[in-house]
């Protein structure tokens, strides 16, 4: 399936995205430190009647940084309102909206801003909780790695956690792909996202208010957001189901693209 590279300029800002298919819209928000390229396997297999749209969040991929004229460091709320602005520009009142990991954090922020935009929700390898003090300490360390070694240093530091041991052992192509995407991002975007994630609020209290059909996905070997956490999150969301992806770590959509795409497609046809 053809993947189209798009961008839009509005109010002095440029936002880029990848899209494929035609029909009911599905917004897919990328993880950290990735960009829209991580969704290429899903964009290549869009089910008939659907249109998948994968934005590059502020400064990642083809979306520039600085973004617009603001001097302040963006928050996850800013990323979320960028996605809302893109939906407005594309004249989409609502969509199935979801993301993987940091993309899930942005999904929660967008839900708080405008729940009516959600025709459905996909929460993959993500969690509603804010950072623990230990996680915040880890992010401060990663900012130092970034200053010292740049985006490829961050990629090397994170890859062992992002992919399962089996993927590391048996799928060098997937490891290289993830490494290339991570290392291609701008230092300033990576740094801003680290600060934004450190400062994000706890979304746990919002879960019971999610009234749209929701799919929770988790790689069975996800070391960042483990399956028991995904299961508790799913149990707190009224109209939700959980799909565990076998032989996958945190980047389950890249590690097992067919199983991930099937889970999404089954959800879209069953619930919407
Ligand atoms: C991600 O995959 O987006 C990150 O692992 C999220 C995080 O570091 O909390």
PDB file of C-alpha atoms in Angstrom, residues 36-265:
ATOM      1  CA  UNK A  36       6.144   8.520  12.422  1.00  0.00           C
ATOM      2  CA  UNK A  37       8.447   6.106  10.565  1.00  0.00           C
ATOM      3  CA  UNK A  38       7.838   3.561  13.324  1.00  0.00           C
ATOM      4  CA  UNK A  39       4.286   3.174  11.989  1.00  0.00           C
ATOM      5  CA  UNK A  40       5.341   2.192   8.445  1.00  0.00           C
ATOM      6  CA  UNK A  41       4.503  -1.506   8.980  1.00  0.00           C
ATOM      7  CA  UNK A  42       0.932  -0.554   9.982  1.00  0.00           C
ATOM      8  CA  UNK A  43       0.669   2.099   7.236  1.00  0.00           C
ATOM      9  CA  UNK A  44       1.612  -0.584   4.747  1.00  0.00           C
ATOM     10  CA  UNK A  45      -1.301  -2.783   5.870  1.00  0.00           C
ATOM     11  CA  UNK A  46      -4.255  -0.426   6.384  1.00  0.00           C
ATOM     12  CA  UNK A  47      -7.543  -2.341   6.338  1.00  0.00           C
ATOM     13  CA  UNK A  48      -9.972  -1.448   3.581  1.00  0.00           C
ATOM     14  CA  UNK A  49     -12.235   1.494   4.447  1.00  0.00           C
ATOM     15  CA  UNK A  50      -9.736   3.072   6.892  1.00  0.00           C
ATOM     16  CA  UNK A  51      -7.218   5.897   6.672  1.00  0.00           C
ATOM     17  CA  UNK A  52      -4.198   5.767   8.998  1.00  0.00           C
ATOM     18  CA  UNK A  53      -2.501   9.091   9.808  1.00  0.00           C
ATOM     19  CA  UNK A  54       0.811   9.134  11.706  1.00  0.00           C
ATOM     20  CA  UNK A  55       2.063  12.611  12.689  1.00  0.00           C
ATOM     21  CA  UNK A  56       5.649  13.485  13.535  1.00  0.00           C
ATOM     22  CA  UNK A  57       5.266  15.125  16.954  1.00  0.00           C
ATOM     23  CA  UNK A  58       7.015  18.481  17.556  1.00  0.00           C
ATOM     24  CA  UNK A  59      10.582  18.412  16.313  1.00  0.00           C
ATOM     25  CA  UNK A  60      10.572  14.684  15.464  1.00  0.00           C
ATOM     26  CA  UNK A  61      11.006  13.331  11.932  1.00  0.00           C
ATOM     27  CA  UNK A  62       9.936  15.901   9.354  1.00  0.00           C
ATOM     28  CA  UNK A  63       8.189  18.270  11.812  1.00  0.00           C
ATOM     29  CA  UNK A  64      10.626  21.106  12.551  1.00  0.00           C
ATOM     30  CA  UNK A  65      11.983  22.267  15.896  1.00  0.00           C
ATOM     31  CA  UNK A  66      11.529  24.965  17.052  1.00  0.00           C
ATOM     32  CA  UNK A  67       7.921  24.605  16.185  1.00  0.00           C
ATOM     33  CA  UNK A  68       6.384  28.013  15.574  1.00  0.00           C
ATOM     34  CA  UNK A  69       7.677  31.014  17.493  1.00  0.00           C
ATOM     35  CA  UNK A  70       7.189  29.915  21.128  1.00  0.00           C
ATOM     36  CA  UNK A  71      10.331  29.939  23.226  1.00  0.00           C
ATOM     37  CA  UNK A  72       8.931  27.731  25.989  1.00  0.00           C
ATOM     38  CA  UNK A  73       9.696  24.037  26.239  1.00  0.00           C
ATOM     39  CA  UNK A  74       6.670  22.136  24.947  1.00  0.00           C
ATOM     40  CA  UNK A  75       4.591  19.940  27.228  1.00  0.00           C
ATOM     41  CA  UNK A  76       2.721  16.773  26.281  1.00  0.00           C
ATOM     42  CA  UNK A  77      -0.386  19.006  26.256  1.00  0.00           C
ATOM     43  CA  UNK A  78       1.260  20.998  23.458  1.00  0.00           C
ATOM     44  CA  UNK A  79       1.916  17.804  21.495  1.00  0.00           C
ATOM     45  CA  UNK A  80      -1.745  16.880  22.031  1.00  0.00           C
ATOM     46  CA  UNK A  81      -3.054  20.239  20.861  1.00  0.00           C
ATOM     47  CA  UNK A  82      -0.827  19.954  17.759  1.00  0.00           C
ATOM     48  CA  UNK A  83      -2.609  16.684  16.974  1.00  0.00           C
ATOM     49  CA  UNK A  84      -5.970  18.416  17.546  1.00  0.00           C
ATOM     50  CA  UNK A  85      -4.903  21.235  15.182  1.00  0.00           C
ATOM     51  CA  UNK A  86      -3.897  18.690  12.553  1.00  0.00           C
ATOM     52  CA  UNK A  87      -7.310  17.014  12.864  1.00  0.00           C
ATOM     53  CA  UNK A  88      -8.962  20.421  12.432  1.00  0.00           C
ATOM     54  CA  UNK A  89      -6.817  21.172   9.379  1.00  0.00           C
ATOM     55  CA  UNK A  90      -7.805  17.807   7.891  1.00  0.00           C
ATOM     56  CA  UNK A  91     -11.457  18.531   8.789  1.00  0.00           C
ATOM     57  CA  UNK A  92     -11.713  15.469  11.017  1.00  0.00           C
ATOM     58  CA  UNK A  93     -14.217  15.984  13.839  1.00  0.00           C
ATOM     59  CA  UNK A  94     -13.343  12.652  15.367  1.00  0.00           C
ATOM     60  CA  UNK A  95     -11.081   9.679  14.787  1.00  0.00           C
ATOM     61  CA  UNK A  96      -9.847   6.545  16.437  1.00  0.00           C
ATOM     62  CA  UNK A  97      -6.849   7.993  18.263  1.00  0.00           C
ATOM     63  CA  UNK A  98      -4.069   6.041  19.828  1.00  0.00           C
ATOM     64  CA  UNK A  99      -0.392   5.777  20.440  1.00  0.00           C
ATOM     65  CA  UNK A 100       2.413   3.609  21.637  1.00  0.00           C
ATOM     66  CA  UNK A 101       4.119   4.497  24.925  1.00  0.00           C
ATOM     67  CA  UNK A 102       4.806   8.275  24.750  1.00  0.00           C
ATOM     68  CA  UNK A 103       2.135   8.316  22.012  1.00  0.00           C
ATOM     69  CA  UNK A 104      -0.217   6.916  24.674  1.00  0.00           C
ATOM     70  CA  UNK A 105       0.737   9.703  27.095  1.00  0.00           C
ATOM     71  CA  UNK A 106      -0.160  12.209  24.349  1.00  0.00           C
ATOM     72  CA  UNK A 107      -3.408  10.331  23.739  1.00  0.00           C
ATOM     73  CA  UNK A 108      -4.364  10.800  27.416  1.00  0.00           C
ATOM     74  CA  UNK A 109      -3.551  14.532  27.156  1.00  0.00           C
ATOM     75  CA  UNK A 110      -5.701  14.881  24.032  1.00  0.00           C
ATOM     76  CA  UNK A 111      -8.525  12.987  25.738  1.00  0.00           C
ATOM     77  CA  UNK A 112      -8.468  15.505  28.603  1.00  0.00           C
ATOM     78  CA  UNK A 113      -8.525  18.385  26.089  1.00  0.00           C
ATOM     79  CA  UNK A 114     -11.275  17.072  23.813  1.00  0.00           C
ATOM     80  CA  UNK A 115     -12.898  13.723  24.612  1.00  0.00           C
ATOM     81  CA  UNK A 116     -15.428  14.266  21.812  1.00  0.00           C
ATOM     82  CA  UNK A 117     -12.657  13.784  19.254  1.00  0.00           C
ATOM     83  CA  UNK A 118     -12.413  10.091  20.199  1.00  0.00           C
ATOM     84  CA  UNK A 119     -14.385   7.588  18.135  1.00  0.00           C
ATOM     85  CA  UNK A 120     -12.181   4.927  19.680  1.00  0.00           C
ATOM     86  CA  UNK A 121      -8.850   4.681  21.479  1.00  0.00           C
ATOM     87  CA  UNK A 122      -5.757   2.502  21.099  1.00  0.00           C
ATOM     88  CA  UNK A 123      -3.287   2.331  23.988  1.00  0.00           C
ATOM     89  CA  UNK A 124      -0.225   0.282  23.095  1.00  0.00           C
ATOM     90  CA  UNK A 125       2.644  -0.459  25.487  1.00  0.00           C
ATOM     91  CA  UNK A 126       1.832   2.574  27.579  1.00  0.00           C
ATOM     92  CA  UNK A 127       0.801   3.495  31.105  1.00  0.00           C
ATOM     93  CA  UNK A 128      -1.407   6.120  32.738  1.00  0.00           C
ATOM     94  CA  UNK A 129       0.870   6.776  35.733  1.00  0.00           C
ATOM     95  CA  UNK A 130       3.195   9.782  35.932  1.00  0.00           C
ATOM     96  CA  UNK A 131       6.941   9.235  36.303  1.00  0.00           C
ATOM     97  CA  UNK A 132       8.185   7.907  39.635  1.00  0.00           C
ATOM     98  CA  UNK A 133      11.109   9.776  41.274  1.00  0.00           C
ATOM     99  CA  UNK A 134      13.352   6.963  40.015  1.00  0.00           C
ATOM    100  CA  UNK A 135      12.068   7.354  36.437  1.00  0.00           C
ATOM    101  CA  UNK A 136      12.662  11.108  36.618  1.00  0.00           C
ATOM    102  CA  UNK A 137      16.218  10.435  37.758  1.00  0.00           C
ATOM    103  CA  UNK A 138      16.643   8.099  34.765  1.00  0.00           C
ATOM    104  CA  UNK A 139      15.475  10.859  32.414  1.00  0.00           C
ATOM    105  CA  UNK A 140      17.984  13.309  33.910  1.00  0.00           C
ATOM    106  CA  UNK A 141      20.687  10.713  33.198  1.00  0.00           C
ATOM    107  CA  UNK A 142      19.419  10.322  29.624  1.00  0.00           C
ATOM    108  CA  UNK A 143      19.584  14.095  29.101  1.00  0.00           C
ATOM    109  CA  UNK A 144      23.262  13.893  30.067  1.00  0.00           C
ATOM    110  CA  UNK A 145      23.819  11.026  27.637  1.00  0.00           C
ATOM    111  CA  UNK A 146      22.141  13.145  24.956  1.00  0.00           C
ATOM    112  CA  UNK A 147      24.408  16.120  25.672  1.00  0.00           C
ATOM    113  CA  UNK A 148      27.483  13.932  25.622  1.00  0.00           C
ATOM    114  CA  UNK A 149      26.756  11.390  22.856  1.00  0.00           C
ATOM    115  CA  UNK A 150      23.838  12.840  20.875  1.00  0.00           C
ATOM    116  CA  UNK A 151      20.760  10.957  19.600  1.00  0.00           C
ATOM    117  CA  UNK A 152      22.727   7.807  18.750  1.00  0.00           C
ATOM    118  CA  UNK A 153      23.913   7.629  22.380  1.00  0.00           C
ATOM    119  CA  UNK A 154      20.287   7.810  23.521  1.00  0.00           C
ATOM    120  CA  UNK A 155      19.374   5.110  20.994  1.00  0.00           C
ATOM    121  CA  UNK A 156      22.107   2.783  22.307  1.00  0.00           C
ATOM    122  CA  UNK A 157      21.060   3.406  25.893  1.00  0.00           C
ATOM    123  CA  UNK A 158      17.381   2.754  25.225  1.00  0.00           C
ATOM    124  CA  UNK A 159      17.404  -0.097  22.707  1.00  0.00           C
ATOM    125  CA  UNK A 160      18.019  -2.890  25.255  1.00  0.00           C
ATOM    126  CA  UNK A 161      14.785  -1.837  27.022  1.00  0.00           C
ATOM    127  CA  UNK A 162      12.723  -1.134  23.903  1.00  0.00           C
ATOM    128  CA  UNK A 163      13.043  -4.524  22.207  1.00  0.00           C
ATOM    129  CA  UNK A 164      12.734  -8.024  23.643  1.00  0.00           C
ATOM    130  CA  UNK A 165      15.805 -10.188  24.176  1.00  0.00           C
ATOM    131  CA  UNK A 166      14.603 -12.471  21.413  1.00  0.00           C
ATOM    132  CA  UNK A 167      14.306  -9.568  18.964  1.00  0.00           C
ATOM    133  CA  UNK A 168      17.845  -8.510  19.882  1.00  0.00           C
ATOM    134  CA  UNK A 169      19.082 -12.074  19.352  1.00  0.00           C
ATOM    135  CA  UNK A 170      17.176 -13.087  16.228  1.00  0.00           C
ATOM    136  CA  UNK A 171      16.032  -9.931  14.399  1.00  0.00           C
ATOM    137  CA  UNK A 172      19.017  -7.655  13.664  1.00  0.00           C
ATOM    138  CA  UNK A 173      16.960  -5.961  10.921  1.00  0.00           C
ATOM    139  CA  UNK A 174      14.357  -4.801  13.473  1.00  0.00           C
ATOM    140  CA  UNK A 175      17.075  -3.659  15.889  1.00  0.00           C
ATOM    141  CA  UNK A 176      18.792  -1.673  13.096  1.00  0.00           C
ATOM    142  CA  UNK A 177      15.501  -0.163  11.975  1.00  0.00           C
ATOM    143  CA  UNK A 178      14.631   1.024  15.504  1.00  0.00           C
ATOM    144  CA  UNK A 179      18.195   2.316  15.992  1.00  0.00           C
ATOM    145  CA  UNK A 180      18.088   4.263  12.704  1.00  0.00           C
ATOM    146  CA  UNK A 181      14.767   5.915  13.544  1.00  0.00           C
ATOM    147  CA  UNK A 182      15.906   6.881  17.054  1.00  0.00           C
ATOM    148  CA  UNK A 183      19.300   8.188  15.909  1.00  0.00           C
ATOM    149  CA  UNK A 184      17.734  10.269  13.115  1.00  0.00           C
ATOM    150  CA  UNK A 185      15.831  12.559  15.494  1.00  0.00           C
ATOM    151  CA  UNK A 186      17.023  16.022  16.527  1.00  0.00           C
ATOM    152  CA  UNK A 187      18.739  16.416  19.909  1.00  0.00           C
ATOM    153  CA  UNK A 188      16.499  19.340  20.816  1.00  0.00           C
ATOM    154  CA  UNK A 189      13.328  17.362  20.151  1.00  0.00           C
ATOM    155  CA  UNK A 190      14.584  14.419  22.207  1.00  0.00           C
ATOM    156  CA  UNK A 191      15.552  16.714  25.082  1.00  0.00           C
ATOM    157  CA  UNK A 192      12.202  18.527  25.008  1.00  0.00           C
ATOM    158  CA  UNK A 193      10.301  15.224  25.022  1.00  0.00           C
ATOM    159  CA  UNK A 194      12.317  13.966  28.014  1.00  0.00           C
ATOM    160  CA  UNK A 195      11.347  17.077  29.983  1.00  0.00           C
ATOM    161  CA  UNK A 196       7.726  16.859  28.791  1.00  0.00           C
ATOM    162  CA  UNK A 197       7.462  13.208  29.899  1.00  0.00           C
ATOM    163  CA  UNK A 198       9.053  13.990  33.298  1.00  0.00           C
ATOM    164  CA  UNK A 199       6.458  16.687  33.893  1.00  0.00           C
ATOM    165  CA  UNK A 200       3.405  14.782  32.686  1.00  0.00           C
ATOM    166  CA  UNK A 201       0.470  14.401  35.063  1.00  0.00           C
ATOM    167  CA  UNK A 202      -1.003  11.124  36.269  1.00  0.00           C
ATOM    168  CA  UNK A 203      -3.840  10.027  33.962  1.00  0.00           C
ATOM    169  CA  UNK A 204      -5.136   7.158  36.134  1.00  0.00           C
ATOM    170  CA  UNK A 205      -8.244   9.045  37.263  1.00  0.00           C
ATOM    171  CA  UNK A 206      -9.206   9.662  33.617  1.00  0.00           C
ATOM    172  CA  UNK A 207      -9.420   5.965  32.706  1.00  0.00           C
ATOM    173  CA  UNK A 208     -12.960   5.424  34.031  1.00  0.00           C
ATOM    174  CA  UNK A 209     -14.151   8.407  31.943  1.00  0.00           C
ATOM    175  CA  UNK A 210     -13.005   6.876  28.632  1.00  0.00           C
ATOM    176  CA  UNK A 211     -16.373   5.897  27.182  1.00  0.00           C
ATOM    177  CA  UNK A 212     -15.318   4.993  23.621  1.00  0.00           C
ATOM    178  CA  UNK A 213     -14.310   1.465  22.604  1.00  0.00           C
ATOM    179  CA  UNK A 214     -10.658   1.042  23.576  1.00  0.00           C
ATOM    180  CA  UNK A 215      -8.008  -1.453  22.602  1.00  0.00           C
ATOM    181  CA  UNK A 216      -5.088  -1.999  24.967  1.00  0.00           C
ATOM    182  CA  UNK A 217      -2.089  -3.761  23.424  1.00  0.00           C
ATOM    183  CA  UNK A 218       1.012  -5.060  25.200  1.00  0.00           C
ATOM    184  CA  UNK A 219       4.061  -6.970  24.055  1.00  0.00           C
ATOM    185  CA  UNK A 220       4.379 -10.049  26.276  1.00  0.00           C
ATOM    186  CA  UNK A 221       8.014  -9.137  27.049  1.00  0.00           C
ATOM    187  CA  UNK A 222       7.546  -5.376  27.380  1.00  0.00           C
ATOM    188  CA  UNK A 223      10.128  -4.336  29.985  1.00  0.00           C
ATOM    189  CA  UNK A 224       9.048  -0.663  30.069  1.00  0.00           C
ATOM    190  CA  UNK A 225       5.292  -1.085  30.523  1.00  0.00           C
ATOM    191  CA  UNK A 226       4.859  -4.726  31.583  1.00  0.00           C
ATOM    192  CA  UNK A 227       1.723  -6.802  30.883  1.00  0.00           C
ATOM    193  CA  UNK A 228       0.335  -6.668  34.475  1.00  0.00           C
ATOM    194  CA  UNK A 229       0.347  -2.846  34.227  1.00  0.00           C
ATOM    195  CA  UNK A 230      -1.433  -2.988  30.853  1.00  0.00           C
ATOM    196  CA  UNK A 231      -4.000  -5.390  32.351  1.00  0.00           C
ATOM    197  CA  UNK A 232      -4.757  -3.075  35.300  1.00  0.00           C
ATOM    198  CA  UNK A 233      -5.090  -0.128  32.917  1.00  0.00           C
ATOM    199  CA  UNK A 234      -7.485  -2.107  30.704  1.00  0.00           C
ATOM    200  CA  UNK A 235      -9.606  -3.163  33.687  1.00  0.00           C
ATOM    201  CA  UNK A 236     -10.120   0.492  34.612  1.00  0.00           C
ATOM    202  CA  UNK A 237     -11.430   1.449  31.134  1.00  0.00           C
ATOM    203  CA  UNK A 238     -15.136   0.565  30.753  1.00  0.00           C
ATOM    204  CA  UNK A 239     -15.429  -0.588  27.085  1.00  0.00           C
ATOM    205  CA  UNK A 240     -11.980  -2.038  26.560  1.00  0.00           C
ATOM    206  CA  UNK A 241     -10.177  -5.213  25.608  1.00  0.00           C
ATOM    207  CA  UNK A 242      -6.577  -6.342  25.975  1.00  0.00           C
ATOM    208  CA  UNK A 243      -4.484  -8.017  23.295  1.00  0.00           C
ATOM    209  CA  UNK A 244      -1.110  -9.455  24.258  1.00  0.00           C
ATOM    210  CA  UNK A 245       1.371  -9.675  21.379  1.00  0.00           C
ATOM    211  CA  UNK A 246       3.550 -12.802  21.710  1.00  0.00           C
ATOM    212  CA  UNK A 247       7.333 -12.535  21.269  1.00  0.00           C
ATOM    213  CA  UNK A 248       7.375  -8.754  21.473  1.00  0.00           C
ATOM    214  CA  UNK A 249       8.923  -6.213  23.794  1.00  0.00           C
ATOM    215  CA  UNK A 250       8.021  -2.539  24.166  1.00  0.00           C
ATOM    216  CA  UNK A 251       8.005  -1.643  20.448  1.00  0.00           C
ATOM    217  CA  UNK A 252       5.475  -4.375  19.754  1.00  0.00           C
ATOM    218  CA  UNK A 253       4.287  -2.851  16.464  1.00  0.00           C
ATOM    219  CA  UNK A 254       7.821  -3.071  14.999  1.00  0.00           C
ATOM    220  CA  UNK A 255       8.717  -6.418  16.537  1.00  0.00           C
ATOM    221  CA  UNK A 256       5.537  -8.257  15.505  1.00  0.00           C
ATOM    222  CA  UNK A 257       3.976  -6.017  12.847  1.00  0.00           C
ATOM    223  CA  UNK A 258       1.503  -8.591  11.552  1.00  0.00           C
ATOM    224  CA  UNK A 259       0.106  -9.508  14.965  1.00  0.00           C
ATOM    225  CA  UNK A 260      -0.085  -5.828  15.933  1.00  0.00           C
ATOM    226  CA  UNK A 261      -1.849  -4.827  12.697  1.00  0.00           C
ATOM    227  CA  UNK A 262      -4.283  -7.729  13.080  1.00  0.00           C
ATOM    228  CA  UNK A 263      -5.135  -6.650  16.634  1.00  0.00           C
ATOM    229  CA  UNK A 264      -5.837  -3.103  15.401  1.00  0.00           C
ATOM    230  CA  UNK A 265      -7.840  -4.250  12.403  1.00  0.00           C
TER     231      UNK A 265
END
